[in-house]
């Protein structure tokens, strides 16, 4: 590539122009306000990944010609996403001077003929053809949905898809009310019946408990699929697929067929449960969530239950589930079955190609295994549905708020089954910022914006649709990923990447259409470096932002007061990337970072800065009457912080369960992998003793913080409305 760059010396402006045409940024500003120009080498690698390799000067002209031909030689452009209120002008290309008819066939089967408008565009000559452009008007107020756009020409009939999407997502009851919910890492929360880690049954219990206590939603970690066999990646933010659920969260005992096990099978399941649930080898403070142990035992039980006969009605439901999920489910199950044989990728030879004869042969040989993995998805979906129904029956207005991770594993099921949808020569990450001055490489391949557009955004649609299954709301981790992503060429440093832009009108439009169909709310995580226009755009489209108390500061570095918060946001005291508030107040994160040698300053200096922040917040809380004195206890301060966010205008507020029980350890230390036990910390009290789900209902801190949120979110409501004892 360096040699190629030499051949293109002097053509940097043309390379930059081509990059901009393809949505690739040629410069960027860092967190300190310093300007950076993207190097020619980086731009060429990104252009190559997008299908435009540049090896000689002539390739630049050929690339521009190709883009012109893509536009003019296509009768209809792909990837149409149109706001419902505006309509659209649709260009159609036909032999110059010939007649045509353009119509829309809606999802409901209605046919709407479009009218041509008087708009002159000069025809273009391509080889021996002169192509003309006629413009037709798609009227506003078309029904929402995915419709077929058809053009009948002298050359035949052509069609593509056109998505009519909401201008703004309806907020439902939140148009005139406010709500609060509880946030937890589901795997970290165990009960007497769970198999060493939290599961869908525990999620049901959370919905029941906190619905009774006045919460309207439970925000979980991503529930996406992980590896089907050991070892299991701890991070829920590095799934193998975002289109399927993680069977790790299944409660085997809740599967109806479990009840017809014979005595031998029942004994085997009991032994497996004991192996998963009983951790006798470590003192409480050293215990961690062991996904490998849990899945090893749980899988043994699931394989036994899978082999049992299902009733006719349940078998029909299972077959209907498979039919509805279609080929994508079969492909995912096939990937899981091959993974069992070969382990993690990259896989050799033809096995890397889903369409190869070798893979087709395995599809036949592994039919039983494929059926097992389809069954696991059905069971997972069924138990998640039951958890959502339990939450709603307990009085929650939203229920489960799922979390959508920003990407997938580069050797995972999604990247394998949809290889052209992902750019595997690139990795998603972040440029240097105040939290990581070297930048971040998340080792996840980005979705290809050109592929998505040419395939009518189907890869994105299926991801969002899956994340919205049986949920009342969806949190999107790193919402900016729908607008732009930081692409890093393989082998490059994180600061040697650039932003690649996505058609945000299309990606956000698809998100809103899917959410409106699911009757769900959307919350975008918009922390960190965000372009100025983005938050106004989110509000315009009905997407909630995220405001974390410790990050909400004015230009003079003072903390924002409650009345300075946005209405269209979910306000929180912390996130999963911060320690629990008690740990934050005691500088546990700084101590950990210093021990790991990733603290950018001395521990003493960092503690002084933290103490100044805490002192300023205490002063604000006291002045507003959220605490009774200027020397509060830690618990009084935690309650005061939640009164602070509860009295803000934010339509949503969320409490972290770890704050309610006085937990100390953070779930994740950004910038580390195995140096810190990320995503493996069980829920515990301030002394490090693990807590069970059954204890939460009677835990004083839980009831007090719930009362605090009800008093601030719903002032004037009687205590009788909430079932506190």
XYZ file of C-alpha atoms in Angstrom:
725
model
C 0.000 0.000 0.000
C 2.886 2.375 0.714
C 4.214 1.691 -2.776
C 0.777 2.380 -4.225
C 0.639 5.637 -2.316
C 3.894 6.612 -4.040
C 2.299 5.946 -7.444
C -0.547 8.311 -6.484
C 1.729 11.050 -5.199
C 0.263 14.404 -6.149
C -3.308 13.057 -6.355
C -4.227 13.575 -2.700
C -6.968 16.174 -3.462
C -8.658 13.760 -5.877
C -8.457 10.937 -3.311
C -10.023 13.256 -0.741
C -12.827 14.220 -3.140
C -13.615 10.562 -3.842
C -13.595 9.831 -0.106
C -16.061 12.627 0.575
C -18.358 11.365 -2.206
C -18.454 8.021 -0.393
C -19.112 9.520 3.048
C -15.542 9.177 4.331
C -14.308 12.112 6.417
C -10.989 13.585 5.358
C -10.339 15.428 8.621
C -11.468 15.509 12.231
C -11.159 17.482 15.460
C -10.035 15.772 18.652
C -11.374 16.219 22.183
C -8.848 19.011 22.862
C -9.969 20.992 19.825
C -6.943 20.055 17.702
C -7.429 19.648 13.954
C -6.264 16.450 12.217
C -6.082 15.656 8.504
C -6.616 12.010 7.612
C -3.619 10.573 5.794
C -3.798 9.470 2.179
C -2.843 5.935 3.205
C -5.806 5.677 5.606
C -8.207 7.086 3.030
C -6.992 4.611 0.405
C -7.434 1.666 2.766
C -10.971 2.750 3.616
C -11.835 3.320 -0.046
C -10.447 -0.123 -0.855
C -12.677 -1.607 1.863
C -15.680 0.110 0.276
C -14.891 -1.503 -3.073
C -12.834 1.235 -4.706
C -9.167 0.123 -4.754
C -6.757 2.781 -6.010
C -3.567 1.368 -7.476
C -2.861 3.948 -10.172
C -4.100 7.456 -11.073
C -6.555 6.088 -13.633
C -8.403 4.231 -10.862
C -9.572 7.565 -9.453
C -11.306 8.567 -12.709
C -12.723 5.068 -13.075
C -14.151 5.304 -9.568
C -15.995 8.541 -10.339
C -17.251 7.042 -13.611
C -18.510 3.993 -11.733
C -20.456 6.164 -9.310
C -22.041 8.038 -12.227
C -22.980 4.762 -13.892
C -24.440 3.374 -10.657
C -26.806 6.327 -10.613
C -27.706 6.727 -14.297
C -27.815 3.107 -15.431
C -30.168 2.070 -12.612
C -33.824 2.544 -13.525
C -34.673 2.977 -9.824
C -32.281 3.809 -7.020
C -32.205 1.358 -4.088
C -32.471 2.174 -0.400
C -35.305 4.700 -0.372
C -36.282 5.857 3.136
C -38.818 8.696 3.205
C -40.372 10.640 6.066
C -44.126 10.257 6.085
C -44.942 13.964 6.150
C -42.659 15.095 3.339
C -43.036 12.657 0.469
C -40.198 12.517 -2.030
C -39.127 13.257 -5.576
C -38.219 9.957 -7.238
C -35.811 10.031 -10.209
C -36.376 7.267 -12.780
C -33.929 6.507 -15.594
C -35.136 5.247 -18.970
C -34.038 5.491 -22.623
C -34.402 9.178 -23.416
C -37.786 10.133 -24.826
C -39.611 6.900 -23.935
C -42.787 6.567 -21.880
C -43.064 5.003 -18.449
C -45.443 4.497 -15.551
C -44.434 4.593 -11.879
C -46.521 3.233 -9.036
C -46.306 2.098 -5.426
C -47.734 -1.159 -4.139
C -48.218 -0.797 -0.404
C -47.851 -3.526 2.183
C -51.636 -3.600 2.424
C -51.929 -4.361 -1.291
C -53.092 -0.911 -2.386
C -51.731 0.433 -5.687
C -50.955 4.156 -5.940
C -49.963 5.648 -9.292
C -47.386 8.431 -8.960
C -47.577 11.635 -10.956
C -44.653 12.918 -12.997
C -43.516 16.434 -12.155
C -42.078 19.022 -14.492
C -38.383 18.914 -13.693
C -35.847 19.108 -16.496
C -32.641 17.108 -16.167
C -30.250 16.905 -19.113
C -29.927 13.371 -20.519
C -26.598 11.556 -20.364
C -24.828 9.416 -22.940
C -23.366 6.058 -21.915
C -21.759 4.031 -24.730
C -24.533 3.709 -27.327
C -27.360 4.700 -24.977
C -28.835 8.084 -24.169
C -30.444 7.958 -20.716
C -33.118 10.385 -19.631
C -34.302 11.172 -16.119
C -37.975 11.573 -15.298
C -39.044 12.691 -11.833
C -42.141 11.385 -10.051
C -43.640 12.640 -6.799
C -44.352 10.332 -3.890
C -47.112 12.190 -2.001
C -46.908 12.854 1.740
C -48.961 10.893 4.265
C -48.358 7.548 2.617
C -48.991 4.664 5.036
C -45.999 3.682 7.142
C -44.228 0.531 6.025
C -42.030 -1.157 3.459
C -43.653 -0.763 0.060
C -42.698 -1.728 -3.506
C -41.809 1.069 -5.910
C -42.341 -0.066 -9.510
C -41.458 1.425 -12.882
C -42.974 0.060 -16.111
C -40.740 1.045 -19.046
C -40.085 0.076 -22.649
C -37.284 -2.140 -21.337
C -39.518 -3.995 -18.898
C -40.680 -3.679 -15.298
C -38.288 -2.700 -12.512
C -38.904 -2.458 -8.792
C -37.240 -1.635 -5.522
C -38.334 -1.092 -1.957
C -39.312 2.221 -0.440
C -39.685 2.622 3.327
C -42.094 5.281 4.584
C -41.069 6.063 8.154
C -42.341 8.230 11.023
C -41.147 11.799 11.218
C -41.026 11.387 14.972
C -41.457 8.377 17.196
C -44.526 8.657 19.392
C -43.666 8.914 23.070
C -47.001 7.453 24.120
C -47.829 8.215 27.722
C -44.495 10.029 28.120
C -45.794 12.921 26.040
C -47.413 14.145 29.275
C -45.795 12.074 32.031
C -42.418 11.007 33.391
C -41.131 7.565 34.378
C -38.293 5.871 36.149
C -36.795 2.428 35.970
C -34.145 0.110 37.363
C -30.905 -0.731 35.553
C -28.993 -3.979 36.082
C -26.534 -6.337 34.459
C -28.776 -9.395 34.317
C -25.995 -12.001 34.425
C -24.738 -10.504 37.709
C -28.004 -11.112 39.532
C -28.638 -14.609 40.830
C -31.490 -16.249 42.684
C -31.900 -19.529 44.505
C -33.130 -21.084 41.279
C -30.622 -19.670 38.793
C -27.715 -21.648 37.438
C -24.784 -19.562 38.642
C -25.797 -16.395 36.786
C -28.926 -14.309 36.195
C -31.457 -15.597 33.687
C -34.836 -14.846 32.116
C -36.648 -16.116 35.196
C -34.691 -13.661 37.330
C -35.639 -10.943 34.848
C -39.280 -11.872 35.440
C -38.712 -11.539 39.178
C -37.183 -8.095 38.731
C -40.194 -6.988 36.700
C -42.556 -8.242 39.377
C -40.653 -6.648 42.285
C -39.961 -3.253 40.766
C -43.288 -3.026 38.987
C -44.846 -3.318 42.426
C -42.466 -0.621 43.688
C -43.444 1.901 41.010
C -40.786 1.420 38.316
C -41.887 1.402 34.688
C -38.956 -0.448 33.144
C -35.968 -2.712 33.711
C -32.900 -1.775 31.640
C -30.719 -4.820 31.013
C -27.359 -5.435 29.404
C -27.468 -6.680 25.775
C -29.062 -10.138 25.546
C -27.404 -10.967 22.211
C -26.069 -14.416 21.378
C -22.608 -15.450 22.534
C -20.454 -18.427 21.628
C -22.328 -21.757 21.633
C -19.500 -23.643 23.353
C -16.645 -22.919 25.731
C -14.954 -20.572 26.310
C -17.645 -17.885 26.543
C -16.664 -14.244 26.036
C -17.589 -12.364 29.232
C -18.540 -9.079 27.551
C -22.197 -8.806 26.508
C -21.029 -6.030 24.183
C -19.029 -8.417 21.968
C -21.709 -10.850 20.744
C -21.454 -13.308 17.866
C -24.859 -12.113 16.647
C -27.164 -9.198 17.357
C -30.048 -10.957 15.612
C -30.453 -13.781 18.131
C -30.655 -14.270 21.886
C -28.148 -15.801 24.258
C -29.304 -19.240 25.516
C -27.130 -18.627 28.581
C -30.178 -16.842 30.011
C -32.505 -19.856 29.724
C -33.879 -21.330 32.967
C -34.024 -25.078 32.085
C -36.494 -25.852 34.872
C -39.056 -23.474 33.295
C -39.259 -25.411 30.018
C -42.550 -27.389 30.074
C -40.860 -30.611 28.909
C -38.664 -30.510 32.020
C -41.681 -31.755 33.961
C -41.831 -35.026 32.021
C -38.227 -36.064 32.631
C -37.928 -39.549 34.068
C -36.205 -40.088 37.408
C -32.806 -40.600 35.808
C -33.111 -37.435 33.726
C -34.321 -35.458 36.723
C -31.345 -36.636 38.746
C -28.933 -35.607 35.974
C -30.478 -32.146 35.783
C -30.263 -31.738 39.560
C -26.575 -32.654 39.467
C -25.995 -30.196 36.620
C -27.787 -27.466 38.566
C -25.662 -28.130 41.633
C -22.496 -27.911 39.542
C -23.570 -24.550 38.120
C -24.996 -22.961 41.256
C -22.687 -24.057 44.068
C -19.474 -22.048 44.248
C -17.661 -23.333 47.326
C -14.070 -22.609 46.352
C -13.809 -18.845 46.861
C -14.737 -16.479 49.682
C -17.628 -14.131 48.910
C -15.490 -11.156 47.939
C -13.562 -13.174 45.369
C -16.507 -14.856 43.707
C -17.112 -14.084 40.054
C -19.724 -14.971 37.456
C -18.398 -18.085 35.728
C -20.195 -18.288 32.380
C -18.227 -21.351 31.309
C -19.276 -23.358 34.351
C -22.867 -22.181 34.061
C -23.178 -22.994 30.348
C -21.418 -26.358 30.622
C -23.939 -27.524 33.218
C -26.931 -25.833 31.643
C -26.197 -27.255 28.210
C -26.144 -30.806 29.592
C -29.632 -30.231 30.977
C -30.902 -28.552 27.808
C -29.722 -31.405 25.613
C -31.666 -33.846 27.804
C -34.832 -31.731 27.660
C -34.521 -31.155 23.904
C -34.744 -34.897 23.241
C -38.063 -35.216 25.074
C -41.274 -35.348 22.999
C -43.246 -32.104 22.771
C -47.000 -31.913 22.766
C -48.631 -31.415 19.381
C -49.515 -27.803 20.154
C -46.015 -26.922 21.332
C -44.454 -28.615 18.324
C -46.690 -26.581 16.023
C -45.656 -23.392 17.811
C -41.978 -24.340 17.461
C -42.347 -25.020 13.743
C -44.169 -21.715 13.284
C -41.317 -19.960 15.105
C -38.799 -21.498 12.702
C -40.907 -20.533 9.710
C -41.191 -16.926 10.873
C -37.461 -16.592 11.543
C -36.683 -18.164 8.197
C -33.301 -18.706 6.618
C -31.468 -16.406 9.000
C -32.308 -18.714 11.929
C -31.188 -21.781 9.971
C -27.916 -20.062 9.066
C -27.290 -18.999 12.655
C -27.977 -22.513 13.926
C -25.670 -23.923 11.251
C -22.894 -21.565 12.361
C -23.367 -22.737 15.967
C -23.194 -26.398 14.920
C -19.993 -25.820 12.909
C -18.526 -23.824 15.805
C -19.045 -26.862 18.038
C -16.856 -28.853 15.657
C -14.178 -26.272 14.795
C -14.136 -23.704 17.573
C -13.535 -20.005 17.004
C -12.545 -18.607 13.608
C -11.224 -17.808 11.209
C -12.285 -21.126 9.709
C -10.142 -22.703 6.997
C -10.849 -22.932 3.264
C -14.412 -23.374 2.078
C -15.780 -23.384 5.632
C -15.297 -19.622 5.694
C -17.835 -19.316 2.855
C -21.463 -19.966 3.790
C -22.306 -20.672 0.132
C -19.557 -23.234 -0.428
C -20.228 -26.927 -1.251
C -18.438 -27.936 1.958
C -20.804 -25.843 4.076
C -23.792 -27.198 2.128
C -22.606 -30.710 2.982
C -22.362 -29.831 6.683
C -25.852 -28.351 6.533
C -27.102 -31.851 5.720
C -24.833 -33.720 8.138
C -25.650 -31.488 11.124
C -29.439 -31.416 10.859
C -30.003 -32.616 14.429
C -27.545 -30.087 15.844
C -29.129 -27.317 13.755
C -32.556 -28.253 15.105
C -31.172 -28.079 18.654
C -29.891 -24.543 18.152
C -33.172 -23.462 16.555
C -34.937 -24.909 19.608
C -32.670 -22.967 21.961
C -33.674 -19.742 20.214
C -37.345 -20.649 20.531
C -36.981 -21.385 24.244
C -35.015 -18.142 24.759
C -37.642 -16.114 22.916
C -40.455 -17.758 24.876
C -38.850 -17.058 28.258
C -38.044 -13.445 27.332
C -41.677 -12.997 26.275
C -42.817 -14.345 29.644
C -40.500 -11.903 31.438
C -41.968 -8.977 29.513
C -45.523 -10.071 30.232
C -44.722 -10.432 33.933
C -43.333 -6.879 34.028
C -46.415 -5.438 32.335
C -48.786 -7.374 34.585
C -46.888 -5.997 37.591
C -47.841 -2.487 36.494
C -44.845 -1.444 34.416
C -45.770 0.756 31.472
C -42.650 -0.109 29.450
C -41.356 -3.398 30.834
C -37.996 -4.538 29.558
C -35.635 -2.017 27.995
C -33.179 -4.040 25.947
C -29.683 -2.825 25.078
C -28.322 -2.934 21.519
C -24.541 -3.413 21.316
C -22.612 -1.364 18.767
C -21.192 -4.345 16.865
C -20.382 -8.049 16.644
C -17.381 -10.355 16.827
C -15.415 -10.366 13.569
C -15.520 -14.186 13.454
C -19.082 -14.462 14.735
C -22.277 -15.741 13.172
C -23.455 -12.439 11.706
C -20.152 -11.675 9.992
C -19.969 -15.262 8.657
C -23.539 -15.539 7.386
C -23.649 -11.986 5.933
C -20.024 -11.531 4.832
C -20.660 -8.731 2.343
C -22.662 -6.763 4.908
C -19.566 -6.363 7.101
C -16.224 -4.742 6.285
C -13.848 -7.260 7.819
C -10.700 -5.358 6.808
C -11.751 -2.565 9.173
C -12.375 -2.367 12.891
C -14.729 -0.047 14.758
C -13.358 2.062 17.585
C -12.961 5.611 18.803
C -10.350 8.337 18.274
C -8.305 9.566 21.226
C -10.429 11.336 23.827
C -10.248 12.480 27.439
C -10.933 8.927 28.672
C -8.404 7.152 26.470
C -5.726 9.314 24.886
C -4.508 6.485 22.647
C -7.940 5.878 21.127
C -9.862 2.603 21.223
C -10.087 -0.393 18.902
C -13.156 -2.515 19.654
C -12.128 -5.283 17.206
C -15.588 -5.310 15.601
C -16.152 -5.054 11.833
C -18.456 -2.202 10.767
C -21.553 -2.638 8.653
C -20.948 -1.663 5.034
C -23.062 1.420 4.237
C -23.024 0.728 0.485
C -24.148 -2.874 0.931
C -26.950 -1.826 3.275
C -28.265 0.789 0.860
C -28.150 -1.583 -2.106
C -30.012 -4.182 -0.031
C -32.656 -1.755 1.236
C -31.156 -1.633 4.753
C -32.153 -5.236 5.456
C -29.095 -6.042 7.637
C -29.943 -3.112 9.921
C -33.661 -3.890 9.881
C -33.136 -7.444 11.074
C -30.795 -6.310 13.867
C -33.202 -3.685 15.200
C -36.242 -5.926 14.817
C -34.559 -8.683 16.833
C -33.498 -6.258 19.563
C -37.083 -5.019 19.897
C -38.641 -8.471 20.306
C -40.671 -8.583 23.529
C -39.321 -5.267 24.802
C -41.034 -1.976 25.502
C -37.947 0.132 24.842
C -34.504 -0.121 23.305
C -31.331 1.539 24.482
C -28.774 1.916 21.706
C -25.192 1.773 22.874
C -23.131 4.421 21.059
C -26.033 5.887 19.098
C -23.520 7.737 16.929
C -22.902 4.379 15.248
C -26.102 4.948 13.254
C -24.688 8.254 11.998
C -20.957 7.717 11.743
C -18.364 5.223 12.949
C -14.637 5.481 13.492
C -13.059 2.964 11.079
C -9.549 1.692 11.790
C -7.682 -0.234 9.064
C -6.366 -3.613 10.170
C -2.884 -3.255 11.630
C -3.254 0.488 12.175
C -3.327 2.298 15.499
C -6.680 3.636 16.754
C -5.611 7.220 16.029
C -4.904 6.282 12.404
C -8.559 5.825 11.484
C -11.275 8.116 10.181
C -15.013 8.610 10.454
C -17.225 6.936 7.863
C -20.687 8.442 7.654
C -23.929 6.546 7.273
C -27.085 7.972 5.735
C -28.603 8.967 9.053
C -31.991 9.805 7.530
C -32.137 6.190 6.385
C -30.646 4.443 9.428
C -32.624 6.490 11.950
C -35.742 6.227 9.792
C -35.509 2.423 9.776
C -34.997 2.483 13.554
C -38.125 4.601 14.044
C -40.258 2.466 11.726
C -39.287 -0.738 13.526
C -39.756 0.868 16.956
C -43.177 2.272 16.018
C -44.282 -1.167 14.841
C -43.109 -2.680 18.114
C -44.761 0.096 20.135
C -41.392 0.780 21.767
C -39.417 3.804 22.936
C -35.812 4.432 21.919
C -32.998 5.758 24.110
C -29.695 6.671 22.494
C -26.410 6.665 24.396
C -24.988 10.016 23.255
C -22.188 10.488 25.764
C -18.693 11.598 24.795
C -17.822 13.316 21.517
C -21.047 14.158 19.700
C -21.435 16.625 16.840
C -23.411 19.758 17.756
C -26.446 19.005 15.581
C -26.985 15.437 16.758
C -28.864 16.025 20.015
C -31.325 18.432 18.368
C -31.840 15.880 15.604
C -32.501 13.112 18.136
C -35.101 15.245 19.908
C -36.759 16.084 16.579
C -37.078 12.364 15.786
C -38.392 11.378 19.238
C -35.236 9.618 20.464
C -34.214 10.087 24.095
C -30.620 11.000 24.847
C -28.615 10.018 27.917
C -27.518 12.344 30.717
C -25.194 11.084 33.463
C -24.960 13.412 36.463
C -21.169 13.355 36.760
C -20.756 14.246 33.067
C -23.379 17.006 32.909
C -21.332 20.184 33.149
C -21.589 23.748 31.890
C -18.867 25.377 29.753
C -17.326 26.819 32.958
C -17.039 23.225 34.310
C -19.755 23.722 36.933
C -22.361 21.009 37.319
C -25.668 21.578 35.582
C -28.640 22.132 37.867
C -31.677 19.859 37.490
C -33.669 22.458 35.516
C -30.830 22.594 32.959
C -31.305 18.964 31.942
C -33.011 18.014 28.689
C -36.574 16.733 28.726
C -35.778 14.243 25.986
C -33.273 12.186 27.899
C -32.851 9.366 30.368
C -31.117 10.832 33.406
C -28.850 8.645 35.545
C -26.331 8.955 38.348
C -23.969 6.446 36.727
C -23.488 3.921 33.925
C -22.072 0.410 33.584
C -18.705 2.005 32.729
C -18.556 3.737 36.123
C -18.345 2.080 39.530
C -21.449 1.926 41.708
C -21.983 5.304 43.340
C -20.693 4.133 46.721
C -17.535 2.905 45.016
C -17.307 6.180 43.084
C -17.543 8.225 46.277
C -14.739 6.090 47.770
C -12.577 6.449 44.605
C -12.584 2.718 43.938
C -12.241 3.276 40.194
C -9.184 5.454 40.672
C -7.572 2.892 42.942
C -8.196 0.158 40.350
C -6.865 2.305 37.499
C -3.766 3.201 39.499
C -3.109 -0.468 40.279
C -3.484 -1.310 36.587
C -1.208 1.619 35.650
C -3.793 3.195 33.347
C -4.518 6.280 35.452
C -3.309 9.305 33.418
C -2.343 11.257 36.583
C -1.077 10.369 40.039
C -3.580 8.734 42.364
C -3.348 11.659 44.788
C -4.073 14.205 42.065
C -6.978 12.155 40.717
C -8.463 11.814 44.201
C -8.191 15.563 44.727
C -10.089 16.218 41.506
C -12.761 13.700 42.489
C -13.075 15.233 45.967
C -13.570 18.655 44.394
C -16.338 17.322 42.181
C -18.038 15.576 45.090
C -17.725 18.676 47.245
C -19.313 20.846 44.560
C -22.175 18.373 44.112
C -22.761 18.213 47.876
C -23.041 21.999 47.914
C -25.568 21.950 45.090
C -27.627 19.180 46.713
C -27.702 21.053 50.037
C -28.688 24.350 48.398
C -31.563 22.621 46.628
C -32.758 20.833 49.775
C -31.958 17.333 48.526
C -29.803 16.638 51.599
C -30.306 18.017 55.113
C -26.739 19.096 55.896
C -23.381 19.717 54.225
C -21.807 16.645 55.793
C -24.143 13.857 54.687
C -23.579 10.172 55.178
C -22.769 8.246 52.030
C -26.282 6.842 51.867
C -27.849 10.279 52.374
C -25.681 11.519 49.519
C -26.728 8.640 47.249
C -30.405 9.395 47.913
C -29.749 13.099 47.324
C -28.153 12.373 43.964
C -31.241 10.444 42.923
C -33.551 13.225 44.104
C -31.446 15.498 41.883
C -32.069 13.504 38.688
C -35.638 12.764 39.758
C -36.551 16.462 39.892
C -34.967 17.263 36.530
C -37.274 17.681 33.500
C -35.904 14.403 32.045
C -38.859 12.273 30.999
C -36.948 9.129 31.979
C -34.746 8.499 34.988
C -32.939 5.282 35.806
C -31.519 3.885 39.037
C -28.679 1.406 39.010
C -29.490 -1.598 41.174
C -25.914 -1.619 42.463
C -26.568 1.825 43.979
C -29.697 0.600 45.732
C -27.802 -2.173 47.545
C -24.540 -0.322 48.235
C -22.387 -2.395 45.892
C -18.796 -1.209 45.449
C -17.134 -2.878 42.458
C -17.537 -1.674 38.890
C -18.719 -4.108 36.233
C -16.342 -2.831 33.592
C -13.041 -0.973 33.549
C -12.748 0.568 30.063
C -9.397 -0.006 28.413
C -8.850 -3.427 29.999
C -9.575 -7.019 29.088
C -8.443 -9.681 31.558
C -6.455 -7.261 33.709
C -9.754 -6.622 35.487
C -12.668 -9.104 35.792
C -14.926 -7.126 33.462
C -18.561 -8.271 33.237
C -18.001 -10.964 35.885
C -18.886 -9.177 39.132
C -21.920 -10.604 40.988
C -24.337 -8.212 42.678
C -23.200 -7.722 46.278
C -23.700 -5.467 49.272
C -21.125 -2.970 50.553
C -19.237 -5.745 52.370
C -18.906 -7.824 49.221
C -21.508 -10.439 50.191
C -23.460 -11.602 47.093
C -27.179 -10.822 47.165
C -30.002 -12.980 45.820
C -33.038 -11.753 43.895
C -35.296 -12.967 46.695
C -33.627 -10.529 49.129
C -34.179 -7.391 47.034
C -37.845 -7.027 47.903
C -36.992 -6.645 51.590
C -33.709 -4.742 51.294
C -33.994 -1.361 53.029
C -31.849 0.467 50.484
C -34.003 -0.811 47.637
C -37.283 0.338 49.181
C -35.829 3.727 50.179
C -34.414 4.515 46.752
C -37.660 3.424 45.076
C -39.645 5.685 47.412
C -37.213 8.495 46.584
C -37.842 8.082 42.846
C -41.620 7.876 43.250
C -41.667 11.057 45.344
C -39.670 13.019 42.759
C -41.022 11.545 39.521
C -44.649 11.361 40.706
C -44.979 14.078 43.394
C -48.305 13.987 45.149
C -48.935 10.303 44.468
C -50.060 8.414 47.555
C -47.821 5.742 49.065
C -50.721 3.318 48.764
C -50.153 3.270 45.008
C -46.896 1.406 45.564
C -46.640 -1.851 47.497
C -43.987 -1.022 50.068
C -44.060 -2.972 53.299
